[in-house]
PDB file of C-alpha atoms in Angstrom:
ATOM      1  CA  UNK Y   1       0.214  -0.217  -0.023  1.00 56.00           C
ATOM      2  CA  UNK Y   2       1.636   3.210  -1.102  1.00 60.00           C
ATOM      3  CA  UNK Y   3       0.136   6.631  -0.087  1.00 60.00           C
ATOM      4  CA  UNK Y   4       1.531   8.837  -2.924  1.00 60.00           C
ATOM      5  CA  UNK Y   5      -0.320  11.866  -2.611  1.00 60.00           C
ATOM      6  CA  UNK Y   6       0.957  14.528   0.275  1.00 69.00           C
ATOM      7  CA  UNK Y   7      -1.510  15.396   3.350  1.00 79.00           C
ATOM      8  CA  UNK Y   8      -0.750  19.135   3.715  1.00 88.00           C
ATOM      9  CA  UNK Y   9      -3.378  22.194   3.330  1.00 94.00           C
ATOM     10  CA  UNK Y  10      -2.606  25.706   2.899  1.00 96.00           C
ATOM     11  CA  UNK Y  11      -3.604  28.345   5.817  1.00 98.00           C
ATOM     12  CA  UNK Y  12      -5.212  31.309   4.525  1.00 98.00           C
ATOM     13  CA  UNK Y  13      -6.124  34.769   6.060  1.00 98.00           C
ATOM     14  CA  UNK Y  14     -10.034  36.361   5.483  1.00 98.00           C
ATOM     15  CA  UNK Y  15     -11.001  39.685   6.563  1.00 97.00           C
ATOM     16  CA  UNK Y  16     -14.411  39.906   7.642  1.00 97.00           C
ATOM     17  CA  UNK Y  17     -15.840  43.588   8.737  1.00 97.00           C
ATOM     18  CA  UNK Y  18     -16.392  42.111  12.182  1.00 98.00           C
ATOM     19  CA  UNK Y  19     -12.732  40.785  13.064  1.00 98.00           C
ATOM     20  CA  UNK Y  20     -11.362  44.148  11.610  1.00 97.00           C
ATOM     21  CA  UNK Y  21     -13.824  46.346  14.087  1.00 98.00           C
ATOM     22  CA  UNK Y  22     -12.429  44.127  17.005  1.00 98.00           C
ATOM     23  CA  UNK Y  23      -9.134  44.396  15.875  1.00 98.00           C
ATOM     24  CA  UNK Y  24      -8.856  40.270  15.340  1.00 98.00           C
ATOM     25  CA  UNK Y  25      -7.250  38.518  12.469  1.00 98.00           C
ATOM     26  CA  UNK Y  26      -9.147  35.420  11.262  1.00 98.00           C
ATOM     27  CA  UNK Y  27      -7.136  32.409   9.392  1.00 98.00           C
ATOM     28  CA  UNK Y  28      -8.478  29.204   8.113  1.00 98.00           C
ATOM     29  CA  UNK Y  29      -6.631  25.694   7.636  1.00 98.00           C
ATOM     30  CA  UNK Y  30      -8.174  24.740   4.190  1.00 97.00           C
ATOM     31  CA  UNK Y  31      -8.438  21.135   4.920  1.00 97.00           C
ATOM     32  CA  UNK Y  32     -11.151  20.757   2.611  1.00 96.00           C
ATOM     33  CA  UNK Y  33      -8.564  20.971  -0.006  1.00 95.00           C
ATOM     34  CA  UNK Y  34      -6.278  17.821   0.869  1.00 93.00           C
ATOM     35  CA  UNK Y  35      -8.425  15.673  -1.549  1.00 92.00           C
ATOM     36  CA  UNK Y  36     -11.804  15.873  -3.432  1.00 91.00           C
ATOM     37  CA  UNK Y  37     -13.348  12.975  -1.707  1.00 93.00           C
ATOM     38  CA  UNK Y  38     -11.032  12.095   1.134  1.00 93.00           C
ATOM     39  CA  UNK Y  39     -10.785  15.793   2.300  1.00 86.00           C
ATOM     40  CA  UNK Y  40     -10.446  17.300   5.385  1.00 88.00           C
ATOM     41  CA  UNK Y  41      -9.752  15.437   8.865  1.00 93.00           C
ATOM     42  CA  UNK Y  42     -11.150  12.241   6.967  1.00 94.00           C
ATOM     43  CA  UNK Y  43      -7.821  11.715   5.620  1.00 92.00           C
ATOM     44  CA  UNK Y  44      -5.836  12.559   8.371  1.00 95.00           C
ATOM     45  CA  UNK Y  45      -7.790  10.041  10.654  1.00 95.00           C
ATOM     46  CA  UNK Y  46      -7.817   7.341   8.062  1.00 95.00           C
ATOM     47  CA  UNK Y  47      -3.891   7.715   7.586  1.00 93.00           C
ATOM     48  CA  UNK Y  48      -2.685   5.573  10.548  1.00 94.00           C
ATOM     49  CA  UNK Y  49      -5.727   3.419  10.590  1.00 95.00           C
ATOM     50  CA  UNK Y  50      -4.857   2.160   6.991  1.00 94.00           C
ATOM     51  CA  UNK Y  51      -1.175   1.900   7.653  1.00 93.00           C
ATOM     52  CA  UNK Y  52      -2.414  -0.301  10.914  1.00 95.00           C
ATOM     53  CA  UNK Y  53      -4.359  -2.135   8.710  1.00 95.00           C
ATOM     54  CA  UNK Y  54      -1.355  -2.835   6.565  1.00 93.00           C
ATOM     55  CA  UNK Y  55       0.676  -4.167   9.213  1.00 94.00           C
ATOM     56  CA  UNK Y  56      -1.597  -6.536  10.026  1.00 95.00           C
ATOM     57  CA  UNK Y  57      -1.924  -8.008   6.893  1.00 95.00           C
ATOM     58  CA  UNK Y  58      -5.760  -6.843   6.400  1.00 96.00           C
ATOM     59  CA  UNK Y  59      -7.483  -5.636   3.240  1.00 96.00           C
ATOM     60  CA  UNK Y  60     -10.932  -5.437   4.008  1.00 97.00           C
ATOM     61  CA  UNK Y  61     -12.140  -2.128   5.746  1.00 98.00           C
ATOM     62  CA  UNK Y  62     -15.370  -2.502   7.617  1.00 98.00           C
ATOM     63  CA  UNK Y  63     -16.951   0.523   8.922  1.00 98.00           C
ATOM     64  CA  UNK Y  64     -20.010   2.386   9.759  1.00 98.00           C
ATOM     65  CA  UNK Y  65     -21.822   5.783   9.179  1.00 96.00           C
ATOM     66  CA  UNK Y  66     -25.015   7.490   8.241  1.00 94.00           C
ATOM     67  CA  UNK Y  67     -26.514   7.782   5.141  1.00 94.00           C
ATOM     68  CA  UNK Y  68     -25.074  10.799   4.467  1.00 92.00           C
ATOM     69  CA  UNK Y  69     -21.920   9.702   5.940  1.00 93.00           C
ATOM     70  CA  UNK Y  70     -18.731  11.916   4.940  1.00 93.00           C
ATOM     71  CA  UNK Y  71     -16.462   9.241   6.759  1.00 95.00           C
ATOM     72  CA  UNK Y  72     -18.409   6.566   4.673  1.00 97.00           C
ATOM     73  CA  UNK Y  73     -17.602   8.264   1.345  1.00 97.00           C
ATOM     74  CA  UNK Y  74     -13.939   9.113   2.180  1.00 96.00           C
ATOM     75  CA  UNK Y  75     -13.094   5.292   3.445  1.00 97.00           C
ATOM     76  CA  UNK Y  76     -14.769   4.131   0.196  1.00 98.00           C
ATOM     77  CA  UNK Y  77     -12.603   6.518  -1.967  1.00 96.00           C
ATOM     78  CA  UNK Y  78      -9.582   5.347   0.250  1.00 95.00           C
ATOM     79  CA  UNK Y  79     -10.279   1.739  -0.324  1.00 96.00           C
ATOM     80  CA  UNK Y  80     -10.472   2.191  -4.173  1.00 96.00           C
ATOM     81  CA  UNK Y  81      -7.545   4.628  -4.173  1.00 93.00           C
ATOM     82  CA  UNK Y  82      -5.574   1.901  -2.588  1.00 93.00           C
ATOM     83  CA  UNK Y  83      -6.999  -1.711  -3.784  1.00 94.00           C
ATOM     84  CA  UNK Y  84      -8.765  -2.299  -0.845  1.00 96.00           C
ATOM     85  CA  UNK Y  85     -12.458  -3.896  -0.194  1.00 97.00           C
ATOM     86  CA  UNK Y  86     -14.903  -1.886   1.666  1.00 98.00           C
ATOM     87  CA  UNK Y  87     -17.827  -2.605   3.609  1.00 98.00           C
ATOM     88  CA  UNK Y  88     -20.090   0.157   5.029  1.00 98.00           C
ATOM     89  CA  UNK Y  89     -22.652  -0.291   7.845  1.00 98.00           C
ATOM     90  CA  UNK Y  90     -25.491   2.511   7.391  1.00 98.00           C
ATOM     91  CA  UNK Y  91     -27.685   3.174  10.194  1.00 97.00           C
ATOM     92  CA  UNK Y  92     -31.222   3.262   9.284  1.00 96.00           C
ATOM     93  CA  UNK Y  93     -33.607   1.987   6.536  1.00 95.00           C
ATOM     94  CA  UNK Y  94     -32.516   1.401   3.074  1.00 96.00           C
ATOM     95  CA  UNK Y  95     -31.875   4.644   0.930  1.00 95.00           C
ATOM     96  CA  UNK Y  96     -30.370   5.925  -1.978  1.00 94.00           C
ATOM     97  CA  UNK Y  97     -28.879   9.139  -2.245  1.00 94.00           C
ATOM     98  CA  UNK Y  98     -26.073  11.086  -3.832  1.00 93.00           C
ATOM     99  CA  UNK Y  99     -23.456  10.184  -1.030  1.00 94.00           C
ATOM    100  CA  UNK Y 100     -24.363   6.453  -1.108  1.00 96.00           C
ATOM    101  CA  UNK Y 101     -24.283   6.466  -5.233  1.00 97.00           C
ATOM    102  CA  UNK Y 102     -20.703   7.652  -4.633  1.00 96.00           C
ATOM    103  CA  UNK Y 103     -19.753   5.251  -1.921  1.00 97.00           C
ATOM    104  CA  UNK Y 104     -20.998   2.213  -4.390  1.00 98.00           C
ATOM    105  CA  UNK Y 105     -19.416   4.131  -7.547  1.00 98.00           C
ATOM    106  CA  UNK Y 106     -15.856   3.367  -5.565  1.00 98.00           C
ATOM    107  CA  UNK Y 107     -16.964  -0.026  -4.743  1.00 98.00           C
ATOM    108  CA  UNK Y 108     -18.118   0.042  -1.241  1.00 98.00           C
ATOM    109  CA  UNK Y 109     -20.618  -2.626  -0.324  1.00 98.00           C
ATOM    110  CA  UNK Y 110     -23.559  -1.142   2.040  1.00 98.00           C
ATOM    111  CA  UNK Y 111     -25.408  -3.013   4.614  1.00 98.00           C
ATOM    112  CA  UNK Y 112     -28.397  -1.260   5.957  1.00 98.00           C
ATOM    113  CA  UNK Y 113     -28.762  -1.618   9.507  1.00 97.00           C
ATOM    114  CA  UNK Y 114     -31.448  -0.524  12.000  1.00 96.00           C
ATOM    115  CA  UNK Y 115     -30.537   1.976  14.747  1.00 95.00           C
ATOM    116  CA  UNK Y 116     -30.692  -0.417  17.550  1.00 95.00           C
ATOM    117  CA  UNK Y 117     -28.425  -2.913  16.070  1.00 96.00           C
ATOM    118  CA  UNK Y 118     -26.127  -0.259  14.649  1.00 97.00           C
ATOM    119  CA  UNK Y 119     -25.492   0.994  18.420  1.00 95.00           C
ATOM    120  CA  UNK Y 120     -23.427  -2.269  18.825  1.00 97.00           C
ATOM    121  CA  UNK Y 121     -20.826  -2.062  16.288  1.00 97.00           C
ATOM    122  CA  UNK Y 122     -18.257  -4.302  17.536  1.00 96.00           C
ATOM    123  CA  UNK Y 123     -20.922  -6.793  17.917  1.00 97.00           C
ATOM    124  CA  UNK Y 124     -22.066  -6.025  14.296  1.00 97.00           C
ATOM    125  CA  UNK Y 125     -18.506  -6.470  13.041  1.00 97.00           C
ATOM    126  CA  UNK Y 126     -18.106 -10.093  14.705  1.00 97.00           C
ATOM    127  CA  UNK Y 127     -21.531 -11.272  13.841  1.00 96.00           C
ATOM    128  CA  UNK Y 128     -20.654 -10.655  10.152  1.00 97.00           C
ATOM    129  CA  UNK Y 129     -17.146 -10.677   9.644  1.00 97.00           C
ATOM    130  CA  UNK Y 130     -15.624 -12.296  12.624  1.00 94.00           C
ATOM    131  CA  UNK Y 131     -14.435 -15.210  10.307  1.00 96.00           C
ATOM    132  CA  UNK Y 132     -12.938 -13.015   7.932  1.00 97.00           C
ATOM    133  CA  UNK Y 133      -9.329 -13.069   8.496  1.00 97.00           C
ATOM    134  CA  UNK Y 134      -8.616  -9.967   6.020  1.00 97.00           C
ATOM    135  CA  UNK Y 135     -11.489  -7.630   7.799  1.00 98.00           C
ATOM    136  CA  UNK Y 136     -10.201  -4.644   9.795  1.00 98.00           C
ATOM    137  CA  UNK Y 137     -12.837  -2.833  11.991  1.00 98.00           C
ATOM    138  CA  UNK Y 138     -12.504   0.983  11.026  1.00 98.00           C
ATOM    139  CA  UNK Y 139     -14.844   2.672  13.695  1.00 96.00           C
ATOM    140  CA  UNK Y 140     -17.549   5.457  12.829  1.00 95.00           C
ATOM    141  CA  UNK Y 141     -15.781   8.755  11.852  1.00 93.00           C
ATOM    142  CA  UNK Y 142     -12.485   7.159  12.219  1.00 93.00           C
ATOM    143  CA  UNK Y 143     -12.645   7.518  15.867  1.00 92.00           C
ATOM    144  CA  UNK Y 144      -9.512   5.836  17.429  1.00 94.00           C
ATOM    145  CA  UNK Y 145      -5.882   6.459  18.582  1.00 94.00           C
ATOM    146  CA  UNK Y 146      -4.606   6.280  14.791  1.00 95.00           C
ATOM    147  CA  UNK Y 147      -7.113   8.881  13.999  1.00 95.00           C
ATOM    148  CA  UNK Y 148      -5.850  11.168  16.479  1.00 95.00           C
ATOM    149  CA  UNK Y 149      -2.324  10.379  15.920  1.00 96.00           C
ATOM    150  CA  UNK Y 150      -3.233  11.654  12.119  1.00 95.00           C
ATOM    151  CA  UNK Y 151      -4.548  14.498  13.161  1.00 96.00           C
ATOM    152  CA  UNK Y 152      -1.735  15.610  15.338  1.00 96.00           C
ATOM    153  CA  UNK Y 153       0.392  16.210  12.370  1.00 95.00           C
ATOM    154  CA  UNK Y 154      -1.949  18.907  11.236  1.00 96.00           C
ATOM    155  CA  UNK Y 155       0.138  21.417  13.962  1.00 97.00           C
ATOM    156  CA  UNK Y 156       3.657  20.712  12.397  1.00 96.00           C
ATOM    157  CA  UNK Y 157       2.123  21.947   9.120  1.00 96.00           C
ATOM    158  CA  UNK Y 158       1.298  25.515  10.713  1.00 97.00           C
ATOM    159  CA  UNK Y 159       3.171  28.594   9.295  1.00 96.00           C
ATOM    160  CA  UNK Y 160       2.735  30.677  12.481  1.00 97.00           C
ATOM    161  CA  UNK Y 161       1.735  30.394  16.087  1.00 97.00           C
ATOM    162  CA  UNK Y 162      -1.811  31.051  16.880  1.00 98.00           C
ATOM    163  CA  UNK Y 163      -3.754  32.273  20.047  1.00 98.00           C
ATOM    164  CA  UNK Y 164      -6.836  29.799  19.769  1.00 98.00           C
ATOM    165  CA  UNK Y 165      -7.323  27.331  17.376  1.00 98.00           C
ATOM    166  CA  UNK Y 166     -11.160  26.049  16.748  1.00 98.00           C
ATOM    167  CA  UNK Y 167     -12.362  22.588  15.100  1.00 98.00           C
ATOM    168  CA  UNK Y 168     -15.835  21.034  14.748  1.00 98.00           C
ATOM    169  CA  UNK Y 169     -16.495  17.881  16.844  1.00 96.00           C
ATOM    170  CA  UNK Y 170     -18.568  14.934  15.973  1.00 93.00           C
ATOM    171  CA  UNK Y 171     -16.266  12.237  17.885  1.00 91.00           C
ATOM    172  CA  UNK Y 172     -13.675  14.626  19.422  1.00 94.00           C
ATOM    173  CA  UNK Y 173     -10.995  12.408  17.707  1.00 95.00           C
ATOM    174  CA  UNK Y 174      -9.789  15.337  15.742  1.00 96.00           C
ATOM    175  CA  UNK Y 175      -9.790  17.779  18.524  1.00 97.00           C
ATOM    176  CA  UNK Y 176      -7.730  15.229  20.639  1.00 96.00           C
ATOM    177  CA  UNK Y 177      -5.064  14.862  17.819  1.00 97.00           C
ATOM    178  CA  UNK Y 178      -4.605  18.516  17.139  1.00 97.00           C
ATOM    179  CA  UNK Y 179      -4.355  18.814  21.172  1.00 97.00           C
ATOM    180  CA  UNK Y 180      -1.711  15.701  21.309  1.00 96.00           C
ATOM    181  CA  UNK Y 181       0.234  18.314  18.216  1.00 97.00           C
ATOM    182  CA  UNK Y 182       0.168  21.447  20.240  1.00 97.00           C
ATOM    183  CA  UNK Y 183       1.641  19.807  23.105  1.00 96.00           C
ATOM    184  CA  UNK Y 184       4.375  17.791  20.997  1.00 95.00           C
ATOM    185  CA  UNK Y 185       5.365  21.010  19.698  1.00 96.00           C
ATOM    186  CA  UNK Y 186       5.226  22.933  22.975  1.00 95.00           C
ATOM    187  CA  UNK Y 187       2.762  25.510  21.784  1.00 96.00           C
ATOM    188  CA  UNK Y 188       0.238  27.558  24.305  1.00 93.00           C
ATOM    189  CA  UNK Y 189      -2.146  27.886  21.658  1.00 97.00           C
ATOM    190  CA  UNK Y 190      -5.552  27.450  23.252  1.00 97.00           C
ATOM    191  CA  UNK Y 191      -7.977  24.665  21.722  1.00 98.00           C
ATOM    192  CA  UNK Y 192     -11.484  25.166  21.083  1.00 98.00           C
ATOM    193  CA  UNK Y 193     -13.914  22.327  20.504  1.00 98.00           C
ATOM    194  CA  UNK Y 194     -17.196  22.932  18.996  1.00 98.00           C
ATOM    195  CA  UNK Y 195     -19.504  19.983  19.408  1.00 98.00           C
ATOM    196  CA  UNK Y 196     -21.688  19.398  16.339  1.00 97.00           C
ATOM    197  CA  UNK Y 197     -24.493  17.689  18.078  1.00 95.00           C
ATOM    198  CA  UNK Y 198     -26.905  18.034  21.059  1.00 96.00           C
ATOM    199  CA  UNK Y 199     -25.628  17.027  24.544  1.00 95.00           C
ATOM    200  CA  UNK Y 200     -22.175  17.562  23.331  1.00 94.00           C
ATOM    201  CA  UNK Y 201     -20.545  18.134  26.438  1.00 95.00           C
ATOM    202  CA  UNK Y 202     -19.598  14.197  26.560  1.00 94.00           C
ATOM    203  CA  UNK Y 203     -17.145  15.229  23.782  1.00 95.00           C
ATOM    204  CA  UNK Y 204     -14.873  16.727  26.578  1.00 94.00           C
ATOM    205  CA  UNK Y 205     -14.336  13.446  28.047  1.00 93.00           C
ATOM    206  CA  UNK Y 206     -13.661  11.911  24.541  1.00 91.00           C
ATOM    207  CA  UNK Y 207     -10.996  14.430  23.960  1.00 94.00           C
ATOM    208  CA  UNK Y 208      -9.084  13.691  26.829  1.00 92.00           C
ATOM    209  CA  UNK Y 209      -9.531   9.938  26.372  1.00 90.00           C
ATOM    210  CA  UNK Y 210      -7.451  10.392  23.193  1.00 90.00           C
ATOM    211  CA  UNK Y 211      -5.087  13.439  24.535  1.00 90.00           C
ATOM    212  CA  UNK Y 212      -4.034  11.481  28.341  1.00 82.00           C
ATOM    213  CA  UNK Y 213      -6.211  13.995  30.095  1.00 84.00           C
ATOM    214  CA  UNK Y 214      -4.675  16.931  28.605  1.00 88.00           C
ATOM    215  CA  UNK Y 215      -7.392  19.640  29.581  1.00 89.00           C
ATOM    216  CA  UNK Y 216      -6.021  22.984  27.452  1.00 91.00           C
ATOM    217  CA  UNK Y 217      -9.005  23.186  25.346  1.00 96.00           C
ATOM    218  CA  UNK Y 218     -12.721  25.091  25.940  1.00 97.00           C
ATOM    219  CA  UNK Y 219     -15.498  23.329  25.085  1.00 97.00           C
ATOM    220  CA  UNK Y 220     -18.312  25.085  23.469  1.00 98.00           C
ATOM    221  CA  UNK Y 221     -21.495  23.080  23.434  1.00 97.00           C
ATOM    222  CA  UNK Y 222     -24.018  25.568  22.515  1.00 97.00           C
ATOM    223  CA  UNK Y 223     -23.451  25.808  18.771  1.00 98.00           C
ATOM    224  CA  UNK Y 224     -25.295  22.475  17.817  1.00 97.00           C
ATOM    225  CA  UNK Y 225     -28.605  24.308  16.366  1.00 97.00           C
ATOM    226  CA  UNK Y 226     -30.627  21.414  17.855  1.00 97.00           C
ATOM    227  CA  UNK Y 227     -28.636  18.440  16.955  1.00 96.00           C
ATOM    228  CA  UNK Y 228     -26.363  16.572  14.354  1.00 93.00           C
ATOM    229  CA  UNK Y 229     -27.141  17.502  10.858  1.00 91.00           C
ATOM    230  CA  UNK Y 230     -29.948  20.098  12.515  1.00 95.00           C
ATOM    231  CA  UNK Y 231     -29.868  23.537  11.107  1.00 96.00           C
ATOM    232  CA  UNK Y 232     -31.861  26.772  11.795  1.00 97.00           C
ATOM    233  CA  UNK Y 233     -32.696  29.632   8.906  1.00 96.00           C
ATOM    234  CA  UNK Y 234     -30.000  31.763  10.983  1.00 97.00           C
ATOM    235  CA  UNK Y 235     -27.322  29.276  10.486  1.00 98.00           C
ATOM    236  CA  UNK Y 236     -27.900  28.628   6.740  1.00 97.00           C
ATOM    237  CA  UNK Y 237     -28.062  32.130   6.260  1.00 97.00           C
ATOM    238  CA  UNK Y 238     -24.777  32.419   7.609  1.00 98.00           C
ATOM    239  CA  UNK Y 239     -23.267  29.519   5.505  1.00 97.00           C
ATOM    240  CA  UNK Y 240     -24.514  31.137   2.277  1.00 97.00           C
ATOM    241  CA  UNK Y 241     -23.435  34.783   3.636  1.00 97.00           C
ATOM    242  CA  UNK Y 242     -20.105  33.346   4.377  1.00 98.00           C
ATOM    243  CA  UNK Y 243     -19.255  31.329   1.260  1.00 97.00           C
ATOM    244  CA  UNK Y 244     -20.417  34.511  -0.777  1.00 97.00           C
ATOM    245  CA  UNK Y 245     -18.304  36.600   1.161  1.00 97.00           C
ATOM    246  CA  UNK Y 246     -15.072  34.486   1.214  1.00 98.00           C
ATOM    247  CA  UNK Y 247     -15.690  32.019  -1.844  1.00 97.00           C
ATOM    248  CA  UNK Y 248     -14.841  29.135   0.687  1.00 98.00           C
ATOM    249  CA  UNK Y 249     -17.399  26.769   0.481  1.00 97.00           C
ATOM    250  CA  UNK Y 250     -18.738  25.411   3.907  1.00 97.00           C
ATOM    251  CA  UNK Y 251     -21.496  23.029   5.176  1.00 96.00           C
ATOM    252  CA  UNK Y 252     -24.038  23.648   8.081  1.00 96.00           C
ATOM    253  CA  UNK Y 253     -23.021  19.716   9.722  1.00 95.00           C
ATOM    254  CA  UNK Y 254     -19.395  20.823  11.066  1.00 96.00           C
ATOM    255  CA  UNK Y 255     -17.659  23.632   9.512  1.00 97.00           C
ATOM    256  CA  UNK Y 256     -20.378  26.030   9.436  1.00 98.00           C
ATOM    257  CA  UNK Y 257     -21.485  25.156  13.310  1.00 98.00           C
ATOM    258  CA  UNK Y 258     -17.736  26.069  14.074  1.00 98.00           C
ATOM    259  CA  UNK Y 259     -17.383  29.207  12.232  1.00 98.00           C
ATOM    260  CA  UNK Y 260     -20.831  30.368  13.511  1.00 98.00           C
ATOM    261  CA  UNK Y 261     -19.404  29.739  17.035  1.00 98.00           C
ATOM    262  CA  UNK Y 262     -16.364  32.168  16.104  1.00 98.00           C
ATOM    263  CA  UNK Y 263     -17.976  34.914  14.681  1.00 98.00           C
ATOM    264  CA  UNK Y 264     -20.644  34.643  17.665  1.00 98.00           C
ATOM    265  CA  UNK Y 265     -17.871  34.775  20.141  1.00 98.00           C
ATOM    266  CA  UNK Y 266     -15.903  37.828  18.599  1.00 98.00           C
ATOM    267  CA  UNK Y 267     -19.319  39.470  18.529  1.00 98.00           C
ATOM    268  CA  UNK Y 268     -19.355  39.385  22.404  1.00 98.00           C
ATOM    269  CA  UNK Y 269     -15.668  40.353  22.799  1.00 98.00           C
ATOM    270  CA  UNK Y 270     -14.795  36.987  23.783  1.00 98.00           C
ATOM    271  CA  UNK Y 271     -11.012  37.520  22.311  1.00 98.00           C
ATOM    272  CA  UNK Y 272      -8.860  40.340  23.219  1.00 98.00           C
ATOM    273  CA  UNK Y 273      -7.339  42.819  20.722  1.00 98.00           C
ATOM    274  CA  UNK Y 274      -4.949  41.642  18.506  1.00 98.00           C
ATOM    275  CA  UNK Y 275      -5.707  37.761  18.570  1.00 98.00           C
ATOM    276  CA  UNK Y 276      -4.834  35.528  16.139  1.00 98.00           C
ATOM    277  CA  UNK Y 277      -7.534  32.933  15.454  1.00 98.00           C
ATOM    278  CA  UNK Y 278      -7.136  29.897  13.274  1.00 98.00           C
ATOM    279  CA  UNK Y 279     -10.158  27.871  12.591  1.00 98.00           C
ATOM    280  CA  UNK Y 280      -9.813  24.350  11.095  1.00 98.00           C
ATOM    281  CA  UNK Y 281     -11.968  23.715   7.678  1.00 98.00           C
ATOM    282  CA  UNK Y 282     -12.609  19.875   8.182  1.00 96.00           C
ATOM    283  CA  UNK Y 283     -14.152  19.211   4.834  1.00 94.00           C
ATOM    284  CA  UNK Y 284     -17.218  17.292   4.937  1.00 90.00           C
ATOM    285  CA  UNK Y 285     -18.443  19.589   1.990  1.00 92.00           C
ATOM    286  CA  UNK Y 286     -20.674  16.538   0.610  1.00 88.00           C
ATOM    287  CA  UNK Y 287     -22.758  17.212   3.491  1.00 86.00           C
ATOM    288  CA  UNK Y 288     -24.504  19.798   1.530  1.00 90.00           C
ATOM    289  CA  UNK Y 289     -25.834  17.018  -0.694  1.00 83.00           C
ATOM    290  CA  UNK Y 290     -28.832  16.227   1.950  1.00 83.00           C
ATOM    291  CA  UNK Y 291     -29.514  19.612   2.669  1.00 90.00           C
ATOM    292  CA  UNK Y 292     -30.045  21.273  -0.867  1.00 87.00           C
ATOM    293  CA  UNK Y 293     -33.875  22.176  -0.187  1.00 88.00           C
ATOM    294  CA  UNK Y 294     -32.637  24.351   3.176  1.00 91.00           C
ATOM    295  CA  UNK Y 295     -30.706  26.554   0.643  1.00 91.00           C
ATOM    296  CA  UNK Y 296     -33.617  27.473  -1.830  1.00 85.00           C
TER     297      UNK Y 296
END
């Protein structure tokens, strides 16, 4: 298995009027540009997972996600690129949509699973693939120590030291990895994690689980807009206005909520004047495919 493209993304500064008024500088790490389909934190979380599978002689990835899962699509694309088989357990009733079409197009076989069974992922894996010596369990969203290890490498790409670093959170793996990276490079940058699901306070424990209890972060759990993949007209308007003003495409599931949090905190004078803020664009643009009606 050869990884024949670099994992690197540029940082660019944007200049919203609000931040100029407050004396703040806002930068975006464009992880959405890493790869068209294996974009953002998905490739970072898959890198060492795939290397572990390789070291164990496994060539059959078995993973999990919802019907519009960016992780399923990224895993399907990565498996296709590197000559692996891929199976995706899809939460809920059988459906057909653009994301799953792309998963199938890349050769992923999909198994639709009711929500109760889906909660027991390790059991599902054992029931279906326990006797398959080639099968390798890949947790939903790439959540794992290996996933955090890949995300930690983001820090070494940064061109300068920032006062604050923000990322959206679904499992906490990306935030934990970045936190580890900041520690490894002895940076005082404060990490801010924005859970995108309701009652996301537990994300703090997940971050510490993959970062050896490091607590150099803040959790902003009030920007979920009703729950995972939930939106409001206010959030949709923000996504539209941000994309129009910057030319940077974002979606309302992850990066949109994280950036909304930054803008809202800035409006409340959360940051001192002269502060440098870095937002991580974690990709996931295909999440827009399930929300087209909301943007009409």
